[in-house]
Amino acid sequence: MSLTVVNGLPAHVLIVHFVIVLVPLSALAVVVGAIWPSAARRMGVVLPLLALVTLASVPLATQAGEWLEEHVAGNALVRRHAELGDGLLPWAAGLLVLATAIWWTARRSAAAEAGSGEGSRPVAARSATAVRVVTAVLCLGVAAGAMVDVYRIGDSGAKAAWQDGFSKTARGDNG
């Protein structure tokens, strides 16, 4: 087994499914963690670890895709898919940065809540709320960008693989 071929199939065809699942899952987890602090505390270190695995899966799929691109007949659809695929890494990195920030903030706020009494300052609470709102908006933007990019890449890959590659009528269908 290598990073180019797995069980006789191009590895890209298999590895890309990790990206298709992990990017939306990480995006959803980041948004939930940003909007719902108690969920971020419950997710704990799993949140940045999920985003790290997501980030690692992107270059693996890209590398396997570049190998596959060299082993198929080149056309505009394949080239377009490869170009779009190169743009996902920054989105995945953004998810990792945000997931790590949410995790770290959730840890800090949990420790602060455990150590503080009832005399918390209202200015600090307003400041924390403002930061949480800005973070949530940023998370929504990065999550949406990542998911739209995954969709666009997947759509272009499906078109490259299946364009004119099947019959619109079933075998034996006379109508």
JSON list of C-alpha atoms in Angstrom, two decimals:
[
{"chain": "A", "resi": 1, "resn": "MET", "atom": "CA", "xyz": [0.00, 0.00, 0.00]},
{"chain": "A", "resi": 2, "resn": "SER", "atom": "CA", "xyz": [1.33, 3.42, -0.93]},
{"chain": "A", "resi": 3, "resn": "LEU", "atom": "CA", "xyz": [0.04, 6.94, -1.00]},
{"chain": "A", "resi": 4, "resn": "THR", "atom": "CA", "xyz": [-0.56, 6.61, -4.73]},
{"chain": "A", "resi": 5, "resn": "VAL", "atom": "CA", "xyz": [-2.46, 3.32, -5.05]},
{"chain": "A", "resi": 6, "resn": "VAL", "atom": "CA", "xyz": [-4.53, 1.46, -2.45]},
{"chain": "A", "resi": 7, "resn": "ASN", "atom": "CA", "xyz": [-5.84, -2.02, -3.26]},
{"chain": "A", "resi": 8, "resn": "GLY", "atom": "CA", "xyz": [-5.52, -1.31, -6.97]},
{"chain": "A", "resi": 9, "resn": "LEU", "atom": "CA", "xyz": [-7.36, 2.02, -6.86]},
{"chain": "A", "resi": 10, "resn": "PRO", "atom": "CA", "xyz": [-5.88, 5.50, -6.99]},
{"chain": "A", "resi": 11, "resn": "ALA", "atom": "CA", "xyz": [-5.43, 6.61, -3.37]},
{"chain": "A", "resi": 12, "resn": "HIS", "atom": "CA", "xyz": [-6.96, 10.00, -4.14]},
{"chain": "A", "resi": 13, "resn": "VAL", "atom": "CA", "xyz": [-10.35, 8.37, -4.73]},
{"chain": "A", "resi": 14, "resn": "LEU", "atom": "CA", "xyz": [-10.23, 6.97, -1.18]},
{"chain": "A", "resi": 15, "resn": "ILE", "atom": "CA", "xyz": [-8.41, 9.72, 0.74]},
{"chain": "A", "resi": 16, "resn": "VAL", "atom": "CA", "xyz": [-10.69, 12.43, -0.60]},
{"chain": "A", "resi": 17, "resn": "HIS", "atom": "CA", "xyz": [-13.56, 10.92, 1.38]},
{"chain": "A", "resi": 18, "resn": "PHE", "atom": "CA", "xyz": [-11.76, 11.79, 4.62]},
{"chain": "A", "resi": 19, "resn": "VAL", "atom": "CA", "xyz": [-11.66, 15.41, 3.48]},
{"chain": "A", "resi": 20, "resn": "ILE", "atom": "CA", "xyz": [-15.31, 15.34, 2.42]},
{"chain": "A", "resi": 21, "resn": "VAL", "atom": "CA", "xyz": [-16.33, 14.16, 5.90]},
{"chain": "A", "resi": 22, "resn": "LEU", "atom": "CA", "xyz": [-13.78, 15.90, 8.11]},
{"chain": "A", "resi": 23, "resn": "VAL", "atom": "CA", "xyz": [-13.98, 19.46, 6.73]},
{"chain": "A", "resi": 24, "resn": "PRO", "atom": "CA", "xyz": [-17.75, 19.86, 7.29]},
{"chain": "A", "resi": 25, "resn": "LEU", "atom": "CA", "xyz": [-17.50, 18.03, 10.64]},
{"chain": "A", "resi": 26, "resn": "SER", "atom": "CA", "xyz": [-14.68, 20.32, 11.81]},
{"chain": "A", "resi": 27, "resn": "ALA", "atom": "CA", "xyz": [-16.52, 23.38, 10.51]},
{"chain": "A", "resi": 28, "resn": "LEU", "atom": "CA", "xyz": [-19.67, 22.41, 12.39]},
{"chain": "A", "resi": 29, "resn": "ALA", "atom": "CA", "xyz": [-17.75, 21.66, 15.58]},
{"chain": "A", "resi": 30, "resn": "VAL", "atom": "CA", "xyz": [-15.92, 25.00, 15.40]},
{"chain": "A", "resi": 31, "resn": "VAL", "atom": "CA", "xyz": [-19.15, 26.94, 14.92]},
{"chain": "A", "resi": 32, "resn": "VAL", "atom": "CA", "xyz": [-20.91, 25.05, 17.73]},
{"chain": "A", "resi": 33, "resn": "GLY", "atom": "CA", "xyz": [-17.94, 25.61, 20.03]},
{"chain": "A", "resi": 34, "resn": "ALA", "atom": "CA", "xyz": [-17.83, 29.31, 19.23]},
{"chain": "A", "resi": 35, "resn": "ILE", "atom": "CA", "xyz": [-21.56, 29.85, 19.76]},
{"chain": "A", "resi": 36, "resn": "TRP", "atom": "CA", "xyz": [-22.05, 27.48, 22.70]},
{"chain": "A", "resi": 37, "resn": "PRO", "atom": "CA", "xyz": [-19.18, 27.73, 25.22]},
{"chain": "A", "resi": 38, "resn": "SER", "atom": "CA", "xyz": [-20.34, 24.77, 27.31]},
{"chain": "A", "resi": 39, "resn": "ALA", "atom": "CA", "xyz": [-20.18, 22.60, 24.18]},
{"chain": "A", "resi": 40, "resn": "ALA", "atom": "CA", "xyz": [-16.63, 23.82, 23.60]},
{"chain": "A", "resi": 41, "resn": "ARG", "atom": "CA", "xyz": [-15.73, 22.80, 27.14]},
{"chain": "A", "resi": 42, "resn": "ARG", "atom": "CA", "xyz": [-17.30, 19.37, 26.61]},
{"chain": "A", "resi": 43, "resn": "MET", "atom": "CA", "xyz": [-15.47, 18.85, 23.33]},
{"chain": "A", "resi": 44, "resn": "GLY", "atom": "CA", "xyz": [-12.23, 19.78, 25.03]},
{"chain": "A", "resi": 45, "resn": "VAL", "atom": "CA", "xyz": [-9.03, 18.88, 23.24]},
{"chain": "A", "resi": 46, "resn": "VAL", "atom": "CA", "xyz": [-11.00, 16.79, 20.71]},
{"chain": "A", "resi": 47, "resn": "LEU", "atom": "CA", "xyz": [-11.93, 20.02, 18.90]},
{"chain": "A", "resi": 48, "resn": "PRO", "atom": "CA", "xyz": [-8.38, 21.07, 17.92]},
{"chain": "A", "resi": 49, "resn": "LEU", "atom": "CA", "xyz": [-7.36, 17.43, 17.36]},
{"chain": "A", "resi": 50, "resn": "LEU", "atom": "CA", "xyz": [-10.24, 16.98, 14.90]},
{"chain": "A", "resi": 51, "resn": "ALA", "atom": "CA", "xyz": [-9.19, 20.14, 13.09]},
{"chain": "A", "resi": 52, "resn": "LEU", "atom": "CA", "xyz": [-5.56, 18.92, 13.05]},
{"chain": "A", "resi": 53, "resn": "VAL", "atom": "CA", "xyz": [-6.55, 15.60, 11.46]},
{"chain": "A", "resi": 54, "resn": "THR", "atom": "CA", "xyz": [-8.67, 17.55, 8.98]},
{"chain": "A", "resi": 55, "resn": "LEU", "atom": "CA", "xyz": [-5.72, 19.78, 8.11]},
{"chain": "A", "resi": 56, "resn": "ALA", "atom": "CA", "xyz": [-3.43, 16.75, 7.67]},
{"chain": "A", "resi": 57, "resn": "SER", "atom": "CA", "xyz": [-5.93, 15.02, 5.36]},
{"chain": "A", "resi": 58, "resn": "VAL", "atom": "CA", "xyz": [-5.98, 17.91, 2.89]},
{"chain": "A", "resi": 59, "resn": "PRO", "atom": "CA", "xyz": [-2.35, 17.71, 1.68]},
{"chain": "A", "resi": 60, "resn": "LEU", "atom": "CA", "xyz": [-2.61, 13.90, 1.60]},
{"chain": "A", "resi": 61, "resn": "ALA", "atom": "CA", "xyz": [-5.59, 14.13, -0.76]},
{"chain": "A", "resi": 62, "resn": "THR", "atom": "CA", "xyz": [-3.86, 16.85, -2.77]},
{"chain": "A", "resi": 63, "resn": "GLN", "atom": "CA", "xyz": [-0.64, 14.85, -3.14]},
{"chain": "A", "resi": 64, "resn": "ALA", "atom": "CA", "xyz": [-2.55, 11.73, -4.16]},
{"chain": "A", "resi": 65, "resn": "GLY", "atom": "CA", "xyz": [-4.59, 13.86, -6.56]},
{"chain": "A", "resi": 66, "resn": "GLU", "atom": "CA", "xyz": [-1.47, 15.28, -8.18]},
{"chain": "A", "resi": 67, "resn": "TRP", "atom": "CA", "xyz": [-0.22, 11.74, -8.75]},
{"chain": "A", "resi": 68, "resn": "LEU", "atom": "CA", "xyz": [-3.57, 10.79, -10.27]},
{"chain": "A", "resi": 69, "resn": "GLU", "atom": "CA", "xyz": [-3.57, 13.90, -12.47]},
{"chain": "A", "resi": 70, "resn": "GLU", "atom": "CA", "xyz": [-0.30, 12.70, -14.00]},
{"chain": "A", "resi": 71, "resn": "HIS", "atom": "CA", "xyz": [-1.84, 9.28, -14.72]},
{"chain": "A", "resi": 72, "resn": "VAL", "atom": "CA", "xyz": [-5.10, 10.28, -16.43]},
{"chain": "A", "resi": 73, "resn": "ALA", "atom": "CA", "xyz": [-5.80, 11.95, -19.72]},
{"chain": "A", "resi": 74, "resn": "GLY", "atom": "CA", "xyz": [-5.52, 15.66, -19.05]},
{"chain": "A", "resi": 75, "resn": "ASN", "atom": "CA", "xyz": [-8.41, 17.92, -19.90]},
{"chain": "A", "resi": 76, "resn": "ALA", "atom": "CA", "xyz": [-9.84, 21.23, -18.76]},
{"chain": "A", "resi": 77, "resn": "LEU", "atom": "CA", "xyz": [-12.10, 19.58, -16.16]},
{"chain": "A", "resi": 78, "resn": "VAL", "atom": "CA", "xyz": [-9.20, 17.77, -14.49]},
{"chain": "A", "resi": 79, "resn": "ARG", "atom": "CA", "xyz": [-7.09, 20.93, -14.50]},
{"chain": "A", "resi": 80, "resn": "ARG", "atom": "CA", "xyz": [-9.96, 22.96, -12.99]},
{"chain": "A", "resi": 81, "resn": "HIS", "atom": "CA", "xyz": [-10.43, 20.35, -10.24]},
{"chain": "A", "resi": 82, "resn": "ALA", "atom": "CA", "xyz": [-6.70, 20.41, -9.44]},
{"chain": "A", "resi": 83, "resn": "GLU", "atom": "CA", "xyz": [-6.70, 24.23, -9.29]},
{"chain": "A", "resi": 84, "resn": "LEU", "atom": "CA", "xyz": [-9.66, 24.29, -6.93]},
{"chain": "A", "resi": 85, "resn": "GLY", "atom": "CA", "xyz": [-8.13, 21.54, -4.77]},
{"chain": "A", "resi": 86, "resn": "ASP", "atom": "CA", "xyz": [-5.06, 23.67, -4.15]},
{"chain": "A", "resi": 87, "resn": "GLY", "atom": "CA", "xyz": [-7.23, 26.30, -2.42]},
{"chain": "A", "resi": 88, "resn": "LEU", "atom": "CA", "xyz": [-8.57, 24.17, 0.44]},
{"chain": "A", "resi": 89, "resn": "LEU", "atom": "CA", "xyz": [-5.46, 24.12, 2.64]},
{"chain": "A", "resi": 90, "resn": "PRO", "atom": "CA", "xyz": [-5.84, 27.73, 3.92]},
{"chain": "A", "resi": 91, "resn": "TRP", "atom": "CA", "xyz": [-9.45, 27.05, 4.92]},
{"chain": "A", "resi": 92, "resn": "ALA", "atom": "CA", "xyz": [-8.43, 23.90, 6.81]},
{"chain": "A", "resi": 93, "resn": "ALA", "atom": "CA", "xyz": [-5.62, 25.85, 8.51]},
{"chain": "A", "resi": 94, "resn": "GLY", "atom": "CA", "xyz": [-8.15, 28.52, 9.50]},
{"chain": "A", "resi": 95, "resn": "LEU", "atom": "CA", "xyz": [-10.35, 25.85, 11.06]},
{"chain": "A", "resi": 96, "resn": "LEU", "atom": "CA", "xyz": [-7.37, 24.58, 13.06]},
{"chain": "A", "resi": 97, "resn": "VAL", "atom": "CA", "xyz": [-6.44, 28.06, 14.30]},
{"chain": "A", "resi": 98, "resn": "LEU", "atom": "CA", "xyz": [-10.03, 28.81, 15.33]},
{"chain": "A", "resi": 99, "resn": "ALA", "atom": "CA", "xyz": [-10.54, 25.39, 16.92]},
{"chain": "A", "resi": 100, "resn": "THR", "atom": "CA", "xyz": [-7.37, 25.87, 18.96]},
{"chain": "A", "resi": 101, "resn": "ALA", "atom": "CA", "xyz": [-8.44, 29.37, 20.01]},
{"chain": "A", "resi": 102, "resn": "ILE", "atom": "CA", "xyz": [-11.88, 28.12, 21.07]},
{"chain": "A", "resi": 103, "resn": "TRP", "atom": "CA", "xyz": [-10.37, 25.24, 23.02]},
{"chain": "A", "resi": 104, "resn": "TRP", "atom": "CA", "xyz": [-7.84, 27.49, 24.74]},
{"chain": "A", "resi": 105, "resn": "THR", "atom": "CA", "xyz": [-10.48, 30.12, 25.56]},
{"chain": "A", "resi": 106, "resn": "ALA", "atom": "CA", "xyz": [-12.87, 27.47, 26.92]},
{"chain": "A", "resi": 107, "resn": "ARG", "atom": "CA", "xyz": [-10.10, 26.11, 29.15]},
{"chain": "A", "resi": 108, "resn": "ARG", "atom": "CA", "xyz": [-9.24, 29.58, 30.42]},
{"chain": "A", "resi": 109, "resn": "SER", "atom": "CA", "xyz": [-12.85, 30.53, 31.10]},
{"chain": "A", "resi": 110, "resn": "ALA", "atom": "CA", "xyz": [-13.49, 27.25, 32.91]},
{"chain": "A", "resi": 111, "resn": "ALA", "atom": "CA", "xyz": [-10.42, 27.83, 35.09]},
{"chain": "A", "resi": 112, "resn": "ALA", "atom": "CA", "xyz": [-11.44, 31.44, 35.73]},
{"chain": "A", "resi": 113, "resn": "GLU", "atom": "CA", "xyz": [-14.99, 30.41, 36.70]},
{"chain": "A", "resi": 114, "resn": "ALA", "atom": "CA", "xyz": [-13.61, 27.82, 39.10]},
{"chain": "A", "resi": 115, "resn": "GLY", "atom": "CA", "xyz": [-11.28, 30.35, 40.72]},
{"chain": "A", "resi": 116, "resn": "SER", "atom": "CA", "xyz": [-13.54, 33.40, 40.85]},
{"chain": "A", "resi": 117, "resn": "GLY", "atom": "CA", "xyz": [-16.23, 34.29, 43.30]},
{"chain": "A", "resi": 118, "resn": "GLU", "atom": "CA", "xyz": [-19.52, 36.08, 42.80]},
{"chain": "A", "resi": 119, "resn": "GLY", "atom": "CA", "xyz": [-17.88, 39.51, 42.48]},
{"chain": "A", "resi": 120, "resn": "SER", "atom": "CA", "xyz": [-17.10, 39.30, 38.76]},
{"chain": "A", "resi": 121, "resn": "ARG", "atom": "CA", "xyz": [-16.78, 42.61, 36.98]},
{"chain": "A", "resi": 122, "resn": "PRO", "atom": "CA", "xyz": [-19.44, 43.61, 34.42]},
{"chain": "A", "resi": 123, "resn": "VAL", "atom": "CA", "xyz": [-16.84, 45.24, 32.14]},
{"chain": "A", "resi": 124, "resn": "ALA", "atom": "CA", "xyz": [-14.98, 41.93, 31.83]},
{"chain": "A", "resi": 125, "resn": "ALA", "atom": "CA", "xyz": [-18.25, 40.14, 31.08]},
{"chain": "A", "resi": 126, "resn": "ARG", "atom": "CA", "xyz": [-19.12, 42.62, 28.30]},
{"chain": "A", "resi": 127, "resn": "SER", "atom": "CA", "xyz": [-15.62, 42.30, 26.88]},
{"chain": "A", "resi": 128, "resn": "ALA", "atom": "CA", "xyz": [-15.84, 38.50, 26.91]},
{"chain": "A", "resi": 129, "resn": "THR", "atom": "CA", "xyz": [-19.22, 38.64, 25.18]},
{"chain": "A", "resi": 130, "resn": "ALA", "atom": "CA", "xyz": [-17.87, 40.95, 22.48]},
{"chain": "A", "resi": 131, "resn": "VAL", "atom": "CA", "xyz": [-14.91, 38.65, 21.87]},
{"chain": "A", "resi": 132, "resn": "ARG", "atom": "CA", "xyz": [-17.24, 35.64, 21.71]},
{"chain": "A", "resi": 133, "resn": "VAL", "atom": "CA", "xyz": [-19.50, 37.38, 19.15]},
{"chain": "A", "resi": 134, "resn": "VAL", "atom": "CA", "xyz": [-16.54, 38.36, 16.96]},
{"chain": "A", "resi": 135, "resn": "THR", "atom": "CA", "xyz": [-15.14, 34.84, 17.23]},
{"chain": "A", "resi": 136, "resn": "ALA", "atom": "CA", "xyz": [-18.50, 33.31, 16.33]},
{"chain": "A", "resi": 137, "resn": "VAL", "atom": "CA", "xyz": [-18.83, 35.52, 13.25]},
{"chain": "A", "resi": 138, "resn": "LEU", "atom": "CA", "xyz": [-15.28, 34.67, 12.19]},
{"chain": "A", "resi": 139, "resn": "CYS", "atom": "CA", "xyz": [-15.96, 30.96, 12.74]},
{"chain": "A", "resi": 140, "resn": "LEU", "atom": "CA", "xyz": [-19.14, 31.15, 10.68]},
{"chain": "A", "resi": 141, "resn": "GLY", "atom": "CA", "xyz": [-17.23, 32.82, 7.84]},
{"chain": "A", "resi": 142, "resn": "VAL", "atom": "CA", "xyz": [-14.35, 30.34, 7.82]},
{"chain": "A", "resi": 143, "resn": "ALA", "atom": "CA", "xyz": [-16.69, 27.35, 8.23]},
{"chain": "A", "resi": 144, "resn": "ALA", "atom": "CA", "xyz": [-18.89, 28.52, 5.36]},
{"chain": "A", "resi": 145, "resn": "GLY", "atom": "CA", "xyz": [-15.86, 29.20, 3.16]},
{"chain": "A", "resi": 146, "resn": "ALA", "atom": "CA", "xyz": [-14.40, 25.77, 3.88]},
{"chain": "A", "resi": 147, "resn": "MET", "atom": "CA", "xyz": [-17.66, 23.96, 3.18]},
{"chain": "A", "resi": 148, "resn": "VAL", "atom": "CA", "xyz": [-18.34, 25.89, -0.03]},
{"chain": "A", "resi": 149, "resn": "ASP", "atom": "CA", "xyz": [-14.79, 25.16, -1.18]},
{"chain": "A", "resi": 150, "resn": "VAL", "atom": "CA", "xyz": [-15.20, 21.43, -0.45]},
{"chain": "A", "resi": 151, "resn": "TYR", "atom": "CA", "xyz": [-18.44, 21.43, -2.42]},
{"chain": "A", "resi": 152, "resn": "ARG", "atom": "CA", "xyz": [-16.89, 23.24, -5.39]},
{"chain": "A", "resi": 153, "resn": "ILE", "atom": "CA", "xyz": [-13.86, 20.92, -5.40]},
{"chain": "A", "resi": 154, "resn": "GLY", "atom": "CA", "xyz": [-16.02, 17.82, -5.12]},
{"chain": "A", "resi": 155, "resn": "ASP", "atom": "CA", "xyz": [-18.39, 19.00, -7.84]},
{"chain": "A", "resi": 156, "resn": "SER", "atom": "CA", "xyz": [-15.52, 19.71, -10.21]},
{"chain": "A", "resi": 157, "resn": "GLY", "atom": "CA", "xyz": [-13.95, 16.32, -9.40]},
{"chain": "A", "resi": 158, "resn": "ALA", "atom": "CA", "xyz": [-17.21, 14.50, -10.06]},
{"chain": "A", "resi": 159, "resn": "LYS", "atom": "CA", "xyz": [-17.58, 16.30, -13.38]},
{"chain": "A", "resi": 160, "resn": "ALA", "atom": "CA", "xyz": [-13.98, 15.47, -14.30]},
{"chain": "A", "resi": 161, "resn": "ALA", "atom": "CA", "xyz": [-14.48, 11.80, -13.45]},
{"chain": "A", "resi": 162, "resn": "TRP", "atom": "CA", "xyz": [-17.96, 11.23, -14.81]},
{"chain": "A", "resi": 163, "resn": "GLN", "atom": "CA", "xyz": [-18.43, 13.69, -17.70]},
{"chain": "A", "resi": 164, "resn": "ASP", "atom": "CA", "xyz": [-19.55, 11.55, -20.65]},
{"chain": "A", "resi": 165, "resn": "GLY", "atom": "CA", "xyz": [-18.55, 8.46, -18.63]},
{"chain": "A", "resi": 166, "resn": "PHE", "atom": "CA", "xyz": [-21.99, 6.87, -18.36]},
{"chain": "A", "resi": 167, "resn": "SER", "atom": "CA", "xyz": [-25.10, 6.24, -20.41]},
{"chain": "A", "resi": 168, "resn": "LYS", "atom": "CA", "xyz": [-28.24, 8.20, -19.64]},
{"chain": "A", "resi": 169, "resn": "THR", "atom": "CA", "xyz": [-30.29, 5.12, -20.39]},
{"chain": "A", "resi": 170, "resn": "ALA", "atom": "CA", "xyz": [-29.94, 1.81, -18.59]},
{"chain": "A", "resi": 171, "resn": "ARG", "atom": "CA", "xyz": [-28.81, -1.31, -20.42]},
{"chain": "A", "resi": 172, "resn": "GLY", "atom": "CA", "xyz": [-31.79, -3.02, -21.94]},
{"chain": "A", "resi": 173, "resn": "ASP", "atom": "CA", "xyz": [-33.89, 0.16, -21.69]},
{"chain": "A", "resi": 174, "resn": "ASN", "atom": "CA", "xyz": [-35.56, 0.55, -25.07]},
{"chain": "A", "resi": 175, "resn": "GLY", "atom": "CA", "xyz": [-37.44, 3.73, -24.24]}
]
